[in-house]
Tab-separated table of C-alpha atoms and ligand atoms in Angstrom:
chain	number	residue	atom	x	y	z
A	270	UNK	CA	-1.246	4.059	-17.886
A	271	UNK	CA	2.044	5.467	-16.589
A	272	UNK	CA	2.925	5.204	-13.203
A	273	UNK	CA	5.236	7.760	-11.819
A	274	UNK	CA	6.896	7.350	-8.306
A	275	UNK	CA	8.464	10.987	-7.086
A	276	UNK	CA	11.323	9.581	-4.561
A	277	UNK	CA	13.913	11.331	-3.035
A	278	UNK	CA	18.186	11.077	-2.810
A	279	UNK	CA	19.069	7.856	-1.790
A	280	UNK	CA	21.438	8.513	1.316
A	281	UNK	CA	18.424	10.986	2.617
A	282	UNK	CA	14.934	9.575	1.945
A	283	UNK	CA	14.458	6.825	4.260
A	284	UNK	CA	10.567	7.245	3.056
A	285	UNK	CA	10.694	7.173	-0.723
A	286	UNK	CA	12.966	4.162	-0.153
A	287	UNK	CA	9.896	2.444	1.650
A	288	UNK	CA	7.398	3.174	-0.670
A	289	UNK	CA	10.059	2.405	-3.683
A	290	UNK	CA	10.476	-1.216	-2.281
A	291	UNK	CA	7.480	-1.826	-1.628
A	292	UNK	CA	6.379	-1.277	-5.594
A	293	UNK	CA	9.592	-3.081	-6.504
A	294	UNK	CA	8.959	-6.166	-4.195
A	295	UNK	CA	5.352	-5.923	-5.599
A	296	UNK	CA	6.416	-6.267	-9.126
A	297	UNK	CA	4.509	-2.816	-9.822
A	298	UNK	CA	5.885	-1.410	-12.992
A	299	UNK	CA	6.532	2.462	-12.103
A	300	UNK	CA	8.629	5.018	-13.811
A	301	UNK	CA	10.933	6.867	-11.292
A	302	UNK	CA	11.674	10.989	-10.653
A	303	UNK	CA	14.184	11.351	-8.270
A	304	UNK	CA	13.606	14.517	-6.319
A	305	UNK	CA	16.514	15.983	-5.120
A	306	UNK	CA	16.246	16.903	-1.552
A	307	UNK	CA	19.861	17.918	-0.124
A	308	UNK	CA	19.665	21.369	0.870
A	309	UNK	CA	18.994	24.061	-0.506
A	310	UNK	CA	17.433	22.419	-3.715
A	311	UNK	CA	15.548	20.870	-1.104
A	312	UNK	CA	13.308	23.762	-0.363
A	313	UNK	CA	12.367	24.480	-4.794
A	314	UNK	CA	12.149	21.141	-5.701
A	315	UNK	CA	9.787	20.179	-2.801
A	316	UNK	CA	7.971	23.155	-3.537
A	317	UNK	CA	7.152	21.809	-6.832
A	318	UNK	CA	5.931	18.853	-5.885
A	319	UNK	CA	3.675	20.657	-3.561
A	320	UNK	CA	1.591	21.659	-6.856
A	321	UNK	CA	0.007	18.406	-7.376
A	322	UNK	CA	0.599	16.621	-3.708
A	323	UNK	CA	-0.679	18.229	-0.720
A	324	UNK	CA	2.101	17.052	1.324
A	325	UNK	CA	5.043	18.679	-0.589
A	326	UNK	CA	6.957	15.715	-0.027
A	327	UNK	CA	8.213	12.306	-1.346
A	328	UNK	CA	7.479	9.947	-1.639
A	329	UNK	CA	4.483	11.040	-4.056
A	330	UNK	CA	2.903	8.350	-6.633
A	331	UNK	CA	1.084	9.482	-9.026
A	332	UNK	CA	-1.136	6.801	-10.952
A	333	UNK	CA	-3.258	8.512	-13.487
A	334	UNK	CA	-4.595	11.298	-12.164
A	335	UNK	CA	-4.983	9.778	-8.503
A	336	UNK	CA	-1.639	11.448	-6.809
A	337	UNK	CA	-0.992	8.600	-3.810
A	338	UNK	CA	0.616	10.688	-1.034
A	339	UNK	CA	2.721	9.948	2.018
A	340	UNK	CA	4.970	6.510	2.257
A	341	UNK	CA	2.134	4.485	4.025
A	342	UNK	CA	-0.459	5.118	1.568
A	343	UNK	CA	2.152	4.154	-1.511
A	344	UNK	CA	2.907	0.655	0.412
A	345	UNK	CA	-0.349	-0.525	1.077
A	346	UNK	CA	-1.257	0.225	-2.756
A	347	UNK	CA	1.429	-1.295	-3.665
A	348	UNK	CA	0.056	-4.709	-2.085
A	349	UNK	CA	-3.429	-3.788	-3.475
A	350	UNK	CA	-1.710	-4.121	-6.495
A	351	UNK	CA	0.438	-7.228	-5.726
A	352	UNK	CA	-2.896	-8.999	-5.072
A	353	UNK	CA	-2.514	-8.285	-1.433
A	354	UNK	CA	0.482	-10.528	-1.511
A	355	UNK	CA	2.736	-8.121	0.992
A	356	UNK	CA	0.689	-8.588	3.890
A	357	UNK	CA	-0.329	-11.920	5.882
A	358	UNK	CA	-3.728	-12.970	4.868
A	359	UNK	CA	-4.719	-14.590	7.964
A	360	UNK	CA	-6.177	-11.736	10.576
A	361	UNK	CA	-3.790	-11.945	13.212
A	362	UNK	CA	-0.874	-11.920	11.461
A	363	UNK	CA	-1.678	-9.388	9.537
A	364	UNK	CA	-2.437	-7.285	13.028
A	365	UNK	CA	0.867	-8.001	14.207
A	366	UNK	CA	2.551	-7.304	10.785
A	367	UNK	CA	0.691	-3.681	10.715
A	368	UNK	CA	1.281	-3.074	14.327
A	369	UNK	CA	4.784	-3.195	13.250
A	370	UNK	CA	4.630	-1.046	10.273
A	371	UNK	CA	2.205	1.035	12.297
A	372	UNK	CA	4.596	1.452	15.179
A	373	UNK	CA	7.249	2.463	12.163
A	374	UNK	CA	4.892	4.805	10.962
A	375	UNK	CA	4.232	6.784	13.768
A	376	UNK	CA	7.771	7.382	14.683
A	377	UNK	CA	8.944	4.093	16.406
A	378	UNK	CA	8.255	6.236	19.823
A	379	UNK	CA	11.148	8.352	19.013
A	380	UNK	CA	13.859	6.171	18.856
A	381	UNK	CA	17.322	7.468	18.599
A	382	UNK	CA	16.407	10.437	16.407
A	383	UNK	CA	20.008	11.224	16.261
A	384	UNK	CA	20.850	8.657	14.518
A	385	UNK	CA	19.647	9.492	11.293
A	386	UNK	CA	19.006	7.391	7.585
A	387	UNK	CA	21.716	10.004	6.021
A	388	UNK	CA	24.056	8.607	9.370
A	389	UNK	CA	23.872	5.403	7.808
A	390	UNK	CA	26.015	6.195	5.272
A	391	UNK	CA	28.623	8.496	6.910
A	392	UNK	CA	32.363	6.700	6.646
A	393	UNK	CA	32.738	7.949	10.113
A	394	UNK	CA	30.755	6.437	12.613
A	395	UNK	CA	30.290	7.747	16.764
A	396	UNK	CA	29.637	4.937	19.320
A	397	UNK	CA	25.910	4.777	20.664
A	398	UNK	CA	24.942	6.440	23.909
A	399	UNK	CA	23.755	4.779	26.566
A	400	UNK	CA	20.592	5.808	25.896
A	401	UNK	CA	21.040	4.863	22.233
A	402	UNK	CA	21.876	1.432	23.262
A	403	UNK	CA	19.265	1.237	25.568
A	404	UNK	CA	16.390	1.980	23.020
A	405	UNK	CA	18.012	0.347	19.702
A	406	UNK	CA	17.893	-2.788	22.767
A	407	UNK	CA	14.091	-2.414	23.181
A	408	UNK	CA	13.598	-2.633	19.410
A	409	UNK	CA	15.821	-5.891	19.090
A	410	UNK	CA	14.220	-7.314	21.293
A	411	UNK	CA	10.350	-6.459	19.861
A	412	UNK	CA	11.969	-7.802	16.549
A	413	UNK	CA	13.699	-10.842	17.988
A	414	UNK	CA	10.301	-11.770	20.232
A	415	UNK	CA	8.182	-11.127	16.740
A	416	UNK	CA	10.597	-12.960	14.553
A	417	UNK	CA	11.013	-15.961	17.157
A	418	UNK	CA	6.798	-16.142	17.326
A	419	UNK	CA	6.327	-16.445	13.511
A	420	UNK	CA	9.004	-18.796	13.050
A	421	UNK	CA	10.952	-16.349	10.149
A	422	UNK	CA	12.649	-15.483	7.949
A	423	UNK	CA	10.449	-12.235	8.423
A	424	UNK	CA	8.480	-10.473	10.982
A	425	UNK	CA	5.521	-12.069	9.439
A	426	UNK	CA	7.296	-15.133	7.909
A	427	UNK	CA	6.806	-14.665	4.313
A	428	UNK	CA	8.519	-11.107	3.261
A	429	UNK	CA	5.807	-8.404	4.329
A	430	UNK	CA	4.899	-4.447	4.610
A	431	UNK	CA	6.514	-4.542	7.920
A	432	UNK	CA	9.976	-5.914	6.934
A	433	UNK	CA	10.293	-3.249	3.837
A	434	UNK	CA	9.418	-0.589	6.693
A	435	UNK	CA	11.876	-1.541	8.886
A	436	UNK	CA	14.925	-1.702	6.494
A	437	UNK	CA	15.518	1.880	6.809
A	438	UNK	CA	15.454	1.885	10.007
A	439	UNK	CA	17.907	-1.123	10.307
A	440	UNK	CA	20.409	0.242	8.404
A	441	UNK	CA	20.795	3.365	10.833
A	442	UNK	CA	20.705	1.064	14.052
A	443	UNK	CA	22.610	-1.935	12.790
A	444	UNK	CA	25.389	0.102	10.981
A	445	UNK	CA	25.975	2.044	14.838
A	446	UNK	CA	25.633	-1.379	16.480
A	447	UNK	CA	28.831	-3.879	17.017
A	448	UNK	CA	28.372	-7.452	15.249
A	449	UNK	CA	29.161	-8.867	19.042
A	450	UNK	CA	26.247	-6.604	20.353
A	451	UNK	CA	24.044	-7.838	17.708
A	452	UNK	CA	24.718	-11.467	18.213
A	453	UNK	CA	22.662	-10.770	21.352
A	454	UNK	CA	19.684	-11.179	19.156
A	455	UNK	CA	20.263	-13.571	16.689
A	456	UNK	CA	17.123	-14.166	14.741
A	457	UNK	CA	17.178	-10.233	13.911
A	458	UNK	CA	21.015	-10.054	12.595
A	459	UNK	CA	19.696	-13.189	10.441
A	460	UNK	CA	16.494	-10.827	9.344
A	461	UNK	CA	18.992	-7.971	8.892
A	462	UNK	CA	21.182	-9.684	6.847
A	463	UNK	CA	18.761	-11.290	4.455
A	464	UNK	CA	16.592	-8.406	4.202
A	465	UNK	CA	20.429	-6.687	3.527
A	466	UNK	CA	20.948	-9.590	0.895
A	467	UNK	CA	17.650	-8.656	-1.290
A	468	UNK	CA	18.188	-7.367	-4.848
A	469	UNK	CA	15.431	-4.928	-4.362
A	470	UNK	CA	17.565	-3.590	-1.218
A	471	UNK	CA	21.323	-3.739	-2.520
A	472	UNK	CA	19.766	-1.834	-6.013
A	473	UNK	CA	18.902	1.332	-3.888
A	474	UNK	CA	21.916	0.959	-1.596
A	475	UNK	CA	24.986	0.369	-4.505
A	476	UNK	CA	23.435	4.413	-5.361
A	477	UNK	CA	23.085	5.413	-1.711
A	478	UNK	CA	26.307	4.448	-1.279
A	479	UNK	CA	28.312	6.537	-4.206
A	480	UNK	CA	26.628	9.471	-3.236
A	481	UNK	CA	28.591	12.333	-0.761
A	482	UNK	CA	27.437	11.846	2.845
A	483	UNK	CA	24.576	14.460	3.470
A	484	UNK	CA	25.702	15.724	6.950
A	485	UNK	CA	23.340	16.449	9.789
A	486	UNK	CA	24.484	19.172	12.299
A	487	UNK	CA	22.599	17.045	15.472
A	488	UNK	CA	24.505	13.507	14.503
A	489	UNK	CA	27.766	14.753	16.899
A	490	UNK	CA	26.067	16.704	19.447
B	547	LIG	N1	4.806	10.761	6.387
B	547	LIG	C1	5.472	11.016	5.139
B	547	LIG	C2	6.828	11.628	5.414
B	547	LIG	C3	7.501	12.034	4.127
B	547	LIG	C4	8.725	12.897	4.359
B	547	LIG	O1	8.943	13.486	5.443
B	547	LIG	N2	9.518	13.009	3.307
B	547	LIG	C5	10.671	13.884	3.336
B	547	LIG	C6	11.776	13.306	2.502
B	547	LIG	S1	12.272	11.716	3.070
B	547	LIG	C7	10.242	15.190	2.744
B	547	LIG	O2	9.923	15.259	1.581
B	547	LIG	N3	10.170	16.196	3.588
B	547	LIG	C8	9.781	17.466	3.184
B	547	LIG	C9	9.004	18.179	4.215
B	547	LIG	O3	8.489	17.508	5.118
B	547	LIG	O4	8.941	19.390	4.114
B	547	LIG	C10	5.609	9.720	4.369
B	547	LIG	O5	5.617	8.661	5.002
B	547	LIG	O6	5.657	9.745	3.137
């Protein structure tokens, strides 16, 4: 039975890349579709997808004829599939592994919305506000607190959910953060960079990276 995972451009879907490593990490064969969703075949193509997945978004999986909608959903079958091997086992753990991905899921309480996934990859970088640097702060130090309780190399220990969550969301606050402001927290620019180091990881990025810089008009303001 054909699986068929309906991602999205790799310098603007910080989503489909979740769901995408979280199959790959899984060893879950899947056959890709790469929706393009750079404006304005954005607005058709998403359309399209709309006639099989309620959301009318990617990431979409469809398995059969189950469509698996919306990022979270895709991960945690993904793990179903992995033989539940992308989550801890034991109960808390796993609580404080899904209270991160949870916490991911819901928004991360807003954090630095200006600095977008498609920010990540733009050549030309701004500094942080003060504000910026004041919330990116109160993540590092969730992560370093999290990654200092479980011992490492992940959030969890073993590779989890919660790590594959948070690597978009690293690369926008680590690429806008100094490597002598990171050094502050130690145990996450170790997490970073292995997580960084992870074939799964550098497969979506060497793409990402060719690709033009999709520019968002808020990034400067
Ligand atoms: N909660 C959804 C969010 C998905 C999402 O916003 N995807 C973007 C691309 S990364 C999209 O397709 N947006 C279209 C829209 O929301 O109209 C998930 O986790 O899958």
């Amino acid at each position: 039975m054909a699986r068929i995972l309906y991602s999205g451009t790799r310098n603007a879907s910080s989503w489909a890349f979740r769901a995408w490593l979280a199959l790959r990490e899984g060893g879950i064969e899947f056959e890709e579709r790469v929706v393009d969703i750079r404006k304005p075949q954005r607005f058709d193509n998403l359309k399209r997808i709309g006639e099989f997945s309620p959301p009318a978004a990617v990431p979409a999986l469809v398995d059969g004829d189950t469509v698996v909608f919306d990022s979270l959903a895709i991960m945690e079958y993904a793990n179903d599939l992995a033989g539940g091997r992308l989550l801890p086992l034991e109960p808390l753990s796993r609580a404080r592994a899904r209270s991160f991905l949870a916490w991911q899921h819901a928004g991360l309480s807003g954090l630095c919305p200006r600095l977008s996934f498609e920010s990540a990859f733009y050549p030309d970088k701004r500094a942080m506000s003060v504000d910026e640097q004041a919330q990116s702060a109160r993540a590092y130090d969730a992560f370093e607190q999290q990654l200092a309780f479980s011992g490492g190399p992940c959030l969890a220990g073993e590779l989890s959910l919660a790590d594959l969550a948070m690597v978009p969301t690293l690369l926008r606050l680590v690429s806008h953060t100094p490597a002598e402001r990171l050094a502050q927290w130690p145990r996450v620019a170790e997490w970073n960079r292995r997580l960084m180091a992870r074939e799964s990881v550098r497969e979506w990025l060497s793409e990402a990276n060719t690709l033009p810089p999709v520019r968002l008009d808020d990034y400067m303001a």
